[in-house]
Amino acid sequence: MSEKKRILSGIQPSGALTLGNYVGALRNWVALQKTDEYECFFMLADLHTITVRQIPKDFRKNAMDLLALFIACGIDPEKSPVFFQSHVPAHLQLSWVMTCNTYMGELSRMTQFKDKAKKHATNINAGLFTYPSLMAADILLYQADLVPVGHDQMQHLELTRDLANRFNNAYSETFKVPEAYIPKVGARIMSLQDPTQKMSKSDTNENGYILLLDPIDQVIKKIKRAVTDSGSEVKRGEGKAGVENLMSIYSAVTGMSMDEIESAFIGKGYGEFKTAVAEAVAETLRPIQERYLDLMKNKDYLEKIYRDGAGKAAYIANKTVAKVYRKVGLIQP
Ligand code: ATP
Ligand code: LTN
């Protein structure tokens, strides 16, 4: 048995990835993997994605793109299994047990459910409602110690912890109770057009988000068009949400602290600052885009990654399912 702490995280292949996804999720995964302190599992949460109706052809493309982007962003599949959730049936097997231990009231309080129900009013399906029980299964299957997620997933993680404790109390110690790992810098990148909203790929205004695969000239244009206030100083403060967001993007891609950024740009205007932000973001995205293009030429390699990943994931996940099924009193097959 490995002595290392275990990490599990996932992203849905529900569309093209944004800079927010990169800064708030993927980039931290890569950093955590590099420390060598953790055994990491990275999942493409494709079963979660179908809680919203997908066009099959686009869905397949998004899923392969996301897989290639995981690797292009620096995840090493030799070190950290990368797999599709749908390739490891244990997720669904444990998900049912979790669903039977989740209260309707708990699910009704989930803000993501309320938001998505509003957005997809003609398809408020049961899967959208029980989504958090599947997510709990994803995490508990691997006895994960840490779950790196953006701030918006915190409520789901709290529920996962409650479900782990509930099960452990009812049936004896079974699950590790996982901790959230939320990065301080870049936990939330906001829309470039409305800094009160998070940067989101489902924004109807495409100037609000930067996609990892946006052509570089477009990335630069989007940053130059980003809303700022009528002042001119590069600093944090009341009414400076737009500038502050650009500062946190700059901080995320350069590693500079907010204080260092303020000092570096004293006496310089928004124009100059935006140019610096655009260049720094472009520099981050260029190598990712190049690696992505290379990977997409090598489908066999991508297939090998997800097959090997699913094999390693299933080995651990199946053991948890067997234990859980036994504990709840199901007859062993
Ligand atoms: P949607 O736009 O459909 O709501 P999304 O862009 O929020 O999707 P998710 O698949 O829900 O993407 O999120 C993937 C991961 O990226 C999660 O860990 C989430 O917290 C993180 N994330 C998403 N948007 C941001 C953001 N703007 N800033 C920081 N992290 C983000
Ligand atoms: N709900 C998450 C994706 C997700 C996930 C998980 C994240 C599904 N299962 C398990 C961490 C751990 C999202 O939409 N970002």
mmCIF file of C-alpha atoms and ligand atoms in Angstrom:
data_model
loop_
_atom_site.group_PDB
_atom_site.id
_atom_site.type_symbol
_atom_site.label_atom_id
_atom_site.label_comp_id
_atom_site.label_asym_id
_atom_site.label_seq_id
_atom_site.Cartn_x
_atom_site.Cartn_y
_atom_site.Cartn_z
ATOM 1 C CA MET A 1 0.000 0.000 0.000
ATOM 2 C CA SER A 2 1.206 3.457 -0.845
ATOM 3 C CA GLU A 3 1.983 5.726 2.097
ATOM 4 C CA LYS A 4 1.199 8.806 0.064
ATOM 5 C CA LYS A 5 -1.963 10.793 0.591
ATOM 6 C CA ARG A 6 -4.415 10.326 -2.202
ATOM 7 C CA ILE A 7 -6.009 12.974 -4.397
ATOM 8 C CA LEU A 8 -9.022 12.621 -6.670
ATOM 9 C CA SER A 9 -10.449 15.352 -8.824
ATOM 10 C CA GLY A 10 -12.512 15.716 -11.944
ATOM 11 C CA ILE A 11 -13.777 18.095 -14.579
ATOM 12 C CA GLN A 12 -16.750 17.624 -16.829
ATOM 13 C CA PRO A 13 -16.163 17.472 -20.578
ATOM 14 C CA SER A 14 -19.081 19.840 -21.025
ATOM 15 C CA GLY A 15 -17.373 22.316 -23.346
ATOM 16 C CA ALA A 16 -14.144 24.044 -24.138
ATOM 17 C CA LEU A 17 -11.968 24.784 -21.106
ATOM 18 C CA THR A 18 -11.563 28.356 -19.908
ATOM 19 C CA LEU A 19 -8.653 30.106 -18.300
ATOM 20 C CA GLY A 20 -10.770 29.908 -15.127
ATOM 21 C CA ASN A 21 -10.790 26.106 -15.288
ATOM 22 C CA TYR A 22 -7.056 26.132 -15.853
ATOM 23 C CA VAL A 23 -6.188 28.512 -13.044
ATOM 24 C CA GLY A 24 -8.838 27.225 -10.639
ATOM 25 C CA ALA A 25 -8.391 23.529 -11.304
ATOM 26 C CA LEU A 26 -5.948 21.995 -13.801
ATOM 27 C CA ARG A 27 -2.937 24.092 -12.950
ATOM 28 C CA ASN A 28 -3.242 23.146 -9.287
ATOM 29 C CA TRP A 29 -3.529 19.489 -10.149
ATOM 30 C CA VAL A 30 -0.255 19.715 -12.023
ATOM 31 C CA ALA A 31 1.401 21.488 -9.089
ATOM 32 C CA LEU A 32 0.113 18.889 -6.625
ATOM 33 C CA GLN A 33 1.298 16.059 -8.827
ATOM 34 C CA LYS A 34 4.756 17.630 -9.048
ATOM 35 C CA THR A 35 5.247 17.723 -5.286
ATOM 36 C CA ASP A 36 5.400 13.915 -5.323
ATOM 37 C CA GLU A 37 3.612 13.957 -1.986
ATOM 38 C CA TYR A 38 0.372 12.612 -3.363
ATOM 39 C CA GLU A 39 -0.939 9.765 -5.397
ATOM 40 C CA CYS A 40 -3.307 11.513 -7.818
ATOM 41 C CA PHE A 41 -6.269 10.295 -9.866
ATOM 42 C CA PHE A 42 -7.722 12.634 -12.468
ATOM 43 C CA MET A 43 -11.127 11.928 -13.909
ATOM 44 C CA LEU A 44 -13.145 13.196 -16.838
ATOM 45 C CA ALA A 45 -16.607 13.311 -15.292
ATOM 46 C CA ASP A 46 -18.495 12.354 -18.443
ATOM 47 C CA LEU A 47 -21.436 10.763 -16.606
ATOM 48 C CA HIS A 48 -22.033 14.059 -14.842
ATOM 49 C CA THR A 49 -22.044 15.821 -18.184
ATOM 50 C CA ILE A 50 -25.110 13.979 -19.449
ATOM 51 C CA THR A 51 -27.221 15.542 -16.706
ATOM 52 C CA VAL A 52 -27.492 18.247 -19.352
ATOM 53 C CA ARG A 53 -28.496 17.031 -22.835
ATOM 54 C CA GLN A 54 -25.452 16.747 -25.124
ATOM 55 C CA ILE A 55 -25.099 16.516 -28.875
ATOM 56 C CA PRO A 56 -23.237 13.166 -29.169
ATOM 57 C CA LYS A 57 -20.749 14.286 -31.812
ATOM 58 C CA ASP A 58 -19.782 17.456 -29.911
ATOM 59 C CA PHE A 59 -19.690 15.559 -26.635
ATOM 60 C CA ARG A 60 -17.168 13.055 -28.025
ATOM 61 C CA LYS A 61 -15.018 15.900 -29.332
ATOM 62 C CA ASN A 62 -15.135 17.759 -26.007
ATOM 63 C CA ALA A 63 -14.188 14.591 -24.139
ATOM 64 C CA MET A 64 -11.126 13.875 -26.314
ATOM 65 C CA ASP A 65 -10.134 17.555 -26.245
ATOM 66 C CA LEU A 66 -10.305 17.614 -22.479
ATOM 67 C CA LEU A 67 -8.203 14.475 -22.222
ATOM 68 C CA ALA A 68 -5.560 15.991 -24.523
ATOM 69 C CA LEU A 69 -5.658 19.247 -22.560
ATOM 70 C CA PHE A 70 -5.094 17.443 -19.270
ATOM 71 C CA ILE A 71 -1.849 16.112 -20.711
ATOM 72 C CA ALA A 72 -0.966 19.329 -22.551
ATOM 73 C CA CYS A 73 -1.296 21.256 -19.282
ATOM 74 C CA GLY A 74 1.259 19.001 -17.661
ATOM 75 C CA ILE A 75 -0.479 16.027 -16.123
ATOM 76 C CA ASP A 76 1.761 12.992 -16.366
ATOM 77 C CA PRO A 77 -0.455 9.960 -17.030
ATOM 78 C CA GLU A 78 2.349 7.585 -16.014
ATOM 79 C CA LYS A 79 2.317 9.067 -12.549
ATOM 80 C CA SER A 80 -1.366 9.916 -12.200
ATOM 81 C CA PRO A 81 -4.041 7.764 -13.791
ATOM 82 C CA VAL A 82 -6.304 9.783 -16.090
ATOM 83 C CA PHE A 83 -9.605 8.130 -16.935
ATOM 84 C CA PHE A 84 -13.182 8.540 -18.071
ATOM 85 C CA GLN A 85 -15.721 8.104 -15.272
ATOM 86 C CA SER A 86 -17.939 6.033 -17.605
ATOM 87 C CA HIS A 87 -15.129 3.490 -18.080
ATOM 88 C CA VAL A 88 -15.131 2.538 -14.404
ATOM 89 C CA PRO A 89 -18.575 1.067 -13.599
ATOM 90 C CA ALA A 90 -17.816 1.166 -9.869
ATOM 91 C CA HIS A 91 -18.775 4.859 -9.956
ATOM 92 C CA LEU A 92 -22.342 3.932 -10.772
ATOM 93 C CA GLN A 93 -22.365 1.016 -8.361
ATOM 94 C CA LEU A 94 -21.369 3.150 -5.400
ATOM 95 C CA SER A 95 -23.460 6.042 -6.622
ATOM 96 C CA TRP A 96 -26.648 4.036 -6.020
ATOM 97 C CA VAL A 97 -25.684 3.321 -2.414
ATOM 98 C CA MET A 98 -24.836 7.004 -1.951
ATOM 99 C CA THR A 99 -28.139 8.052 -3.487
ATOM 100 C CA CYS A 100 -29.943 5.833 -0.980
ATOM 101 C CA ASN A 101 -28.107 7.633 1.811
ATOM 102 C CA THR A 102 -28.697 11.190 0.598
ATOM 103 C CA TYR A 103 -31.752 13.109 1.763
ATOM 104 C CA MET A 104 -34.020 14.967 -0.649
ATOM 105 C CA GLY A 105 -33.644 18.046 1.556
ATOM 106 C CA GLU A 106 -29.862 17.987 1.165
ATOM 107 C CA LEU A 107 -30.064 17.763 -2.601
ATOM 108 C CA SER A 108 -32.710 20.506 -2.750
ATOM 109 C CA ARG A 109 -30.330 22.902 -1.030
ATOM 110 C CA MET A 110 -27.543 22.523 -3.593
ATOM 111 C CA THR A 111 -27.008 25.853 -5.324
ATOM 112 C CA GLN A 112 -25.601 24.206 -8.455
ATOM 113 C CA PHE A 113 -28.845 22.247 -8.818
ATOM 114 C CA LYS A 114 -30.917 25.400 -8.384
ATOM 115 C CA ASP A 115 -28.787 27.285 -10.925
ATOM 116 C CA LYS A 116 -28.815 24.485 -13.478
ATOM 117 C CA ALA A 117 -32.539 23.860 -13.014
ATOM 118 C CA LYS A 118 -33.155 27.496 -13.853
ATOM 119 C CA LYS A 119 -30.862 27.364 -16.857
ATOM 120 C CA HIS A 120 -32.255 24.099 -18.219
ATOM 121 C CA ALA A 121 -35.886 24.559 -17.223
ATOM 122 C CA THR A 122 -37.175 22.092 -19.840
ATOM 123 C CA ASN A 123 -34.906 19.277 -18.674
ATOM 124 C CA ILE A 124 -34.850 19.222 -14.886
ATOM 125 C CA ASN A 125 -34.080 15.517 -14.785
ATOM 126 C CA ALA A 126 -33.494 13.259 -11.782
ATOM 127 C CA GLY A 127 -29.787 12.972 -12.633
ATOM 128 C CA LEU A 128 -29.350 16.705 -12.277
ATOM 129 C CA PHE A 129 -30.863 16.377 -8.819
ATOM 130 C CA THR A 130 -28.797 13.370 -7.674
ATOM 131 C CA TYR A 131 -25.603 14.686 -9.278
ATOM 132 C CA PRO A 132 -23.964 15.283 -5.851
ATOM 133 C CA SER A 133 -24.492 11.649 -4.786
ATOM 134 C CA LEU A 134 -22.559 10.509 -7.867
ATOM 135 C CA MET A 135 -19.860 13.046 -7.102
ATOM 136 C CA ALA A 136 -19.617 11.711 -3.544
ATOM 137 C CA ALA A 137 -19.185 8.204 -4.958
ATOM 138 C CA ASP A 138 -16.411 9.462 -7.283
ATOM 139 C CA ILE A 139 -14.456 10.712 -4.313
ATOM 140 C CA LEU A 140 -15.197 8.050 -1.696
ATOM 141 C CA LEU A 141 -14.384 5.168 -4.060
ATOM 142 C CA TYR A 142 -10.715 6.153 -3.957
ATOM 143 C CA GLN A 143 -10.565 6.881 -0.220
ATOM 144 C CA ALA A 144 -9.277 10.288 -1.276
ATOM 145 C CA ASP A 145 -7.640 12.464 1.385
ATOM 146 C CA LEU A 146 -7.787 15.656 -0.635
ATOM 147 C CA VAL A 147 -10.055 16.946 -3.377
ATOM 148 C CA PRO A 148 -8.770 19.985 -5.253
ATOM 149 C CA VAL A 149 -11.751 21.961 -6.541
ATOM 150 C CA GLY A 150 -12.797 25.497 -7.224
ATOM 151 C CA HIS A 151 -14.874 27.347 -4.694
ATOM 152 C CA ASP A 152 -18.150 26.564 -6.495
ATOM 153 C CA GLN A 153 -17.786 22.841 -5.689
ATOM 154 C CA MET A 154 -17.397 23.349 -1.948
ATOM 155 C CA GLN A 155 -21.033 22.589 -1.175
ATOM 156 C CA HIS A 156 -20.790 19.251 -2.987
ATOM 157 C CA LEU A 157 -17.688 18.419 -1.032
ATOM 158 C CA GLU A 158 -19.367 19.213 2.271
ATOM 159 C CA LEU A 159 -22.164 16.846 1.334
ATOM 160 C CA THR A 160 -19.599 14.177 0.444
ATOM 161 C CA ARG A 161 -18.086 14.523 3.910
ATOM 162 C CA ASP A 162 -21.533 14.262 5.516
ATOM 163 C CA LEU A 163 -22.306 11.133 3.491
ATOM 164 C CA ALA A 164 -18.982 9.534 4.418
ATOM 165 C CA ASN A 165 -19.623 10.180 8.098
ATOM 166 C CA ARG A 166 -23.214 9.011 7.837
ATOM 167 C CA PHE A 167 -22.159 5.736 6.248
ATOM 168 C CA ASN A 168 -19.275 5.220 8.677
ATOM 169 C CA ASN A 169 -21.601 5.757 11.633
ATOM 170 C CA ALA A 170 -24.287 3.462 10.291
ATOM 171 C CA TYR A 171 -22.093 0.597 9.068
ATOM 172 C CA SER A 172 -18.670 1.006 10.800
ATOM 173 C CA GLU A 173 -15.587 2.826 9.543
ATOM 174 C CA THR A 174 -15.478 2.448 5.761
ATOM 175 C CA PHE A 175 -14.655 5.733 4.077
ATOM 176 C CA LYS A 176 -11.922 8.255 4.520
ATOM 177 C CA VAL A 177 -13.571 11.654 5.107
ATOM 178 C CA PRO A 178 -12.035 13.857 2.388
ATOM 179 C CA GLU A 179 -10.839 17.445 2.706
ATOM 180 C CA ALA A 180 -11.336 20.111 0.062
ATOM 181 C CA TYR A 181 -8.233 21.707 -1.323
ATOM 182 C CA ILE A 182 -9.002 25.195 -2.540
ATOM 183 C CA PRO A 183 -6.172 27.296 -3.904
ATOM 184 C CA LYS A 184 -5.852 30.827 -2.511
ATOM 185 C CA VAL A 185 -4.760 32.568 -5.667
ATOM 186 C CA GLY A 186 -7.050 32.280 -8.634
ATOM 187 C CA ALA A 187 -9.721 30.365 -6.725
ATOM 188 C CA ARG A 188 -12.181 32.346 -8.763
ATOM 189 C CA ILE A 189 -11.431 34.042 -12.057
ATOM 190 C CA MET A 190 -14.253 36.362 -12.993
ATOM 191 C CA SER A 191 -15.789 37.242 -16.336
ATOM 192 C CA LEU A 192 -13.825 39.849 -18.297
ATOM 193 C CA GLN A 193 -17.089 41.586 -19.136
ATOM 194 C CA ASP A 194 -18.837 41.334 -15.772
ATOM 195 C CA PRO A 195 -16.471 40.869 -12.850
ATOM 196 C CA THR A 196 -19.357 40.002 -10.527
ATOM 197 C CA GLN A 197 -19.856 36.716 -12.432
ATOM 198 C CA LYS A 198 -17.360 33.861 -12.590
ATOM 199 C CA MET A 199 -15.617 33.266 -15.894
ATOM 200 C CA SER A 200 -17.676 30.487 -17.398
ATOM 201 C CA LYS A 201 -17.641 28.687 -20.719
ATOM 202 C CA SER A 202 -21.423 28.809 -20.826
ATOM 203 C CA ASP A 203 -21.435 32.628 -20.780
ATOM 204 C CA THR A 204 -23.410 33.943 -23.747
ATOM 205 C CA ASN A 205 -20.902 36.762 -24.246
ATOM 206 C CA GLU A 206 -17.730 35.197 -25.594
ATOM 207 C CA ASN A 207 -15.706 38.259 -24.639
ATOM 208 C CA GLY A 208 -16.307 37.298 -21.023
ATOM 209 C CA TYR A 209 -14.103 34.204 -21.149
ATOM 210 C CA ILE A 210 -10.767 33.085 -22.487
ATOM 211 C CA LEU A 211 -10.629 29.543 -23.788
ATOM 212 C CA LEU A 212 -7.403 27.567 -23.521
ATOM 213 C CA LEU A 213 -7.703 26.898 -27.233
ATOM 214 C CA ASP A 214 -8.662 30.436 -28.303
ATOM 215 C CA PRO A 215 -6.328 31.751 -31.035
ATOM 216 C CA ILE A 216 -3.699 33.928 -29.344
ATOM 217 C CA ASP A 217 -4.694 37.112 -31.197
ATOM 218 C CA GLN A 218 -8.227 36.674 -29.891
ATOM 219 C CA VAL A 219 -6.966 36.164 -26.344
ATOM 220 C CA ILE A 220 -5.108 39.457 -26.571
ATOM 221 C CA LYS A 221 -8.169 41.246 -27.959
ATOM 222 C CA LYS A 222 -10.405 39.878 -25.212
ATOM 223 C CA ILE A 223 -8.048 41.062 -22.472
ATOM 224 C CA LYS A 224 -7.719 44.506 -24.040
ATOM 225 C CA ARG A 225 -11.513 44.755 -24.156
ATOM 226 C CA ALA A 226 -11.937 43.678 -20.516
ATOM 227 C CA VAL A 227 -14.028 46.071 -18.437
ATOM 228 C CA THR A 228 -12.242 48.272 -15.935
ATOM 229 C CA ASP A 229 -13.493 51.272 -13.957
ATOM 230 C CA SER A 230 -13.087 54.927 -14.828
ATOM 231 C CA GLY A 231 -9.970 55.342 -12.655
ATOM 232 C CA SER A 232 -6.504 54.618 -13.898
ATOM 233 C CA GLU A 233 -4.513 53.083 -11.071
ATOM 234 C CA VAL A 234 -3.588 49.398 -11.025
ATOM 235 C CA LYS A 235 -4.626 48.522 -7.491
ATOM 236 C CA ARG A 236 -7.270 46.733 -5.468
ATOM 237 C CA GLY A 237 -10.151 48.566 -3.838
ATOM 238 C CA GLU A 238 -13.785 49.566 -3.813
ATOM 239 C CA GLY A 239 -15.252 49.654 -7.318
ATOM 240 C CA LYS A 240 -12.101 48.124 -8.840
ATOM 241 C CA ALA A 241 -13.439 44.597 -9.433
ATOM 242 C CA GLY A 242 -12.454 44.582 -13.126
ATOM 243 C CA VAL A 243 -8.856 45.602 -12.492
ATOM 244 C CA GLU A 244 -8.622 43.308 -9.525
ATOM 245 C CA ASN A 245 -9.722 40.390 -11.686
ATOM 246 C CA LEU A 246 -7.040 41.202 -14.252
ATOM 247 C CA MET A 247 -4.575 41.425 -11.401
ATOM 248 C CA SER A 248 -5.507 37.983 -10.135
ATOM 249 C CA ILE A 249 -5.183 36.581 -13.647
ATOM 250 C CA TYR A 250 -1.765 38.226 -13.919
ATOM 251 C CA SER A 251 -0.826 36.905 -10.510
ATOM 252 C CA ALA A 252 -1.953 33.413 -11.449
ATOM 253 C CA VAL A 253 0.108 33.264 -14.631
ATOM 254 C CA THR A 254 3.246 35.081 -13.422
ATOM 255 C CA GLY A 255 3.362 33.937 -9.789
ATOM 256 C CA MET A 256 3.622 37.570 -8.603
ATOM 257 C CA SER A 257 1.651 38.520 -5.496
ATOM 258 C CA MET A 258 -1.056 41.191 -5.659
ATOM 259 C CA ASP A 259 1.195 43.553 -3.662
ATOM 260 C CA GLU A 260 4.076 43.015 -6.065
ATOM 261 C CA ILE A 261 1.793 43.740 -9.009
ATOM 262 C CA GLU A 262 0.586 46.985 -7.422
ATOM 263 C CA SER A 263 4.173 48.123 -6.859
ATOM 264 C CA ALA A 264 5.308 47.112 -10.341
ATOM 265 C CA PHE A 265 2.563 49.161 -11.988
ATOM 266 C CA ILE A 266 2.652 52.349 -9.920
ATOM 267 C CA GLY A 267 2.253 55.290 -12.273
ATOM 268 C CA LYS A 268 1.354 53.070 -15.214
ATOM 269 C CA GLY A 269 -2.114 53.122 -16.728
ATOM 270 C CA TYR A 270 -4.637 50.431 -17.557
ATOM 271 C CA GLY A 271 -3.478 50.236 -21.177
ATOM 272 C CA GLU A 272 0.037 49.266 -20.250
ATOM 273 C CA PHE A 273 -1.204 46.838 -17.597
ATOM 274 C CA LYS A 274 -3.571 45.129 -20.006
ATOM 275 C CA THR A 275 -0.757 44.654 -22.501
ATOM 276 C CA ALA A 276 1.316 42.995 -19.787
ATOM 277 C CA VAL A 277 -1.573 40.733 -18.767
ATOM 278 C CA ALA A 278 -2.269 39.792 -22.393
ATOM 279 C CA GLU A 279 1.364 38.908 -23.011
ATOM 280 C CA ALA A 280 1.651 36.848 -19.844
ATOM 281 C CA VAL A 281 -1.547 34.911 -20.606
ATOM 282 C CA ALA A 282 -0.435 34.341 -24.210
ATOM 283 C CA GLU A 283 2.883 32.997 -22.974
ATOM 284 C CA THR A 284 1.068 30.548 -20.715
ATOM 285 C CA LEU A 285 -1.298 29.374 -23.438
ATOM 286 C CA ARG A 286 1.132 29.021 -26.359
ATOM 287 C CA PRO A 287 2.983 25.889 -25.169
ATOM 288 C CA ILE A 288 -0.287 24.287 -24.041
ATOM 289 C CA GLN A 289 -1.791 24.813 -27.492
ATOM 290 C CA GLU A 290 1.287 23.390 -29.203
ATOM 291 C CA ARG A 291 1.267 20.249 -27.073
ATOM 292 C CA TYR A 292 -2.472 19.882 -27.578
ATOM 293 C CA LEU A 293 -2.077 19.945 -31.368
ATOM 294 C CA ASP A 294 0.666 17.314 -31.207
ATOM 295 C CA LEU A 295 -1.387 15.050 -28.971
ATOM 296 C CA MET A 296 -4.440 15.261 -31.204
ATOM 297 C CA LYS A 297 -2.325 13.761 -33.993
ATOM 298 C CA ASN A 298 -1.663 10.723 -31.832
ATOM 299 C CA LYS A 299 -5.034 9.141 -31.050
ATOM 300 C CA ASP A 300 -3.459 5.770 -30.206
ATOM 301 C CA TYR A 301 -1.474 7.359 -27.435
ATOM 302 C CA LEU A 302 -4.562 9.115 -26.053
ATOM 303 C CA GLU A 303 -6.463 5.822 -26.106
ATOM 304 C CA LYS A 304 -3.693 4.085 -24.247
ATOM 305 C CA ILE A 305 -3.746 6.800 -21.589
ATOM 306 C CA TYR A 306 -7.438 6.449 -20.817
ATOM 307 C CA ARG A 307 -7.437 2.638 -20.988
ATOM 308 C CA ASP A 308 -4.480 2.291 -18.647
ATOM 309 C CA GLY A 309 -5.990 4.960 -16.404
ATOM 310 C CA ALA A 310 -9.332 3.166 -16.155
ATOM 311 C CA GLY A 311 -7.572 -0.108 -15.341
ATOM 312 C CA LYS A 312 -5.675 1.419 -12.436
ATOM 313 C CA ALA A 313 -8.709 3.334 -11.196
ATOM 314 C CA ALA A 314 -10.989 0.273 -11.373
ATOM 315 C CA TYR A 315 -8.561 -1.800 -9.334
ATOM 316 C CA ILE A 316 -9.005 0.510 -6.331
ATOM 317 C CA ALA A 317 -12.631 1.442 -6.958
ATOM 318 C CA ASN A 318 -13.790 -2.188 -7.202
ATOM 319 C CA LYS A 319 -12.322 -2.986 -3.821
ATOM 320 C CA THR A 320 -14.304 -0.158 -2.215
ATOM 321 C CA VAL A 321 -17.528 -1.274 -3.887
ATOM 322 C CA ALA A 322 -17.048 -4.866 -2.694
ATOM 323 C CA LYS A 323 -16.518 -3.658 0.852
ATOM 324 C CA VAL A 324 -19.527 -1.333 0.776
ATOM 325 C CA TYR A 325 -21.871 -3.917 -0.733
ATOM 326 C CA ARG A 326 -20.822 -6.404 1.941
ATOM 327 C CA LYS A 327 -21.329 -3.872 4.721
ATOM 328 C CA VAL A 328 -24.844 -2.915 3.666
ATOM 329 C CA GLY A 329 -25.803 -6.602 3.661
ATOM 330 C CA LEU A 330 -25.955 -7.438 -0.025
ATOM 331 C CA ILE A 331 -25.206 -11.118 -0.744
ATOM 332 C CA GLN A 332 -21.722 -11.573 -2.219
ATOM 333 C CA PRO A 333 -21.858 -12.678 -5.866
HETATM 334 P P1 ATP B 1 -20.041 25.916 -16.576
HETATM 335 O O1 ATP B 1 -19.610 27.161 -17.252
HETATM 336 O O2 ATP B 1 -20.767 24.970 -17.488
HETATM 337 O O3 ATP B 1 -20.711 26.148 -15.252
HETATM 338 P P2 ATP B 1 -17.434 25.651 -15.533
HETATM 339 O O4 ATP B 1 -16.608 26.459 -16.488
HETATM 340 O O5 ATP B 1 -17.797 26.229 -14.228
HETATM 341 O O6 ATP B 1 -18.716 25.116 -16.262
HETATM 342 P P3 ATP B 1 -16.790 23.105 -14.364
HETATM 343 O O7 ATP B 1 -16.652 21.883 -15.187
HETATM 344 O O8 ATP B 1 -17.980 23.242 -13.497
HETATM 345 O O9 ATP B 1 -16.625 24.335 -15.329
HETATM 346 O O10 ATP B 1 -15.519 23.298 -13.448
HETATM 347 C C1 ATP B 1 -14.316 22.611 -13.562
HETATM 348 C C2 ATP B 1 -13.378 23.080 -12.487
HETATM 349 O O11 ATP B 1 -12.942 24.407 -12.779
HETATM 350 C C3 ATP B 1 -13.989 23.144 -11.095
HETATM 351 O O12 ATP B 1 -13.045 22.696 -10.139
HETATM 352 C C4 ATP B 1 -14.314 24.597 -10.922
HETATM 353 O O13 ATP B 1 -14.323 24.975 -9.575
HETATM 354 C C5 ATP B 1 -13.187 25.261 -11.683
HETATM 355 N N1 ATP B 1 -13.602 26.550 -12.218
HETATM 356 C C6 ATP B 1 -14.579 26.770 -13.099
HETATM 357 N N2 ATP B 1 -14.692 28.081 -13.403
HETATM 358 C C7 ATP B 1 -13.743 28.706 -12.657
HETATM 359 C C8 ATP B 1 -13.349 30.069 -12.509
HETATM 360 N N3 ATP B 1 -13.936 31.039 -13.174
HETATM 361 N N4 ATP B 1 -12.339 30.370 -11.675
HETATM 362 C C9 ATP B 1 -11.717 29.381 -10.991
HETATM 363 N N5 ATP B 1 -12.044 28.075 -11.092
HETATM 364 C C10 ATP B 1 -13.029 27.723 -11.909
HETATM 365 N N1 LTN B 2 -18.796 18.486 -10.198
HETATM 366 C C1 LTN B 2 -17.455 18.812 -10.649
HETATM 367 C C2 LTN B 2 -16.827 17.704 -11.439
HETATM 368 C C3 LTN B 2 -16.643 16.497 -10.627
HETATM 369 C C4 LTN B 2 -15.713 16.302 -9.570
HETATM 370 C C5 LTN B 2 -15.931 14.972 -9.100
HETATM 371 C C6 LTN B 2 -14.765 17.114 -8.984
HETATM 372 C C7 LTN B 2 -17.341 15.331 -10.737
HETATM 373 N N2 LTN B 2 -16.908 14.421 -9.837
HETATM 374 C C8 LTN B 2 -15.173 14.479 -8.046
HETATM 375 C C9 LTN B 2 -14.021 16.594 -7.920
HETATM 376 C C10 LTN B 2 -14.235 15.290 -7.469
HETATM 377 C C11 LTN B 2 -17.538 20.057 -11.497
HETATM 378 O O1 LTN B 2 -18.490 20.286 -12.156
HETATM 379 N N3 LTN B 2 -16.495 20.811 -11.504
#
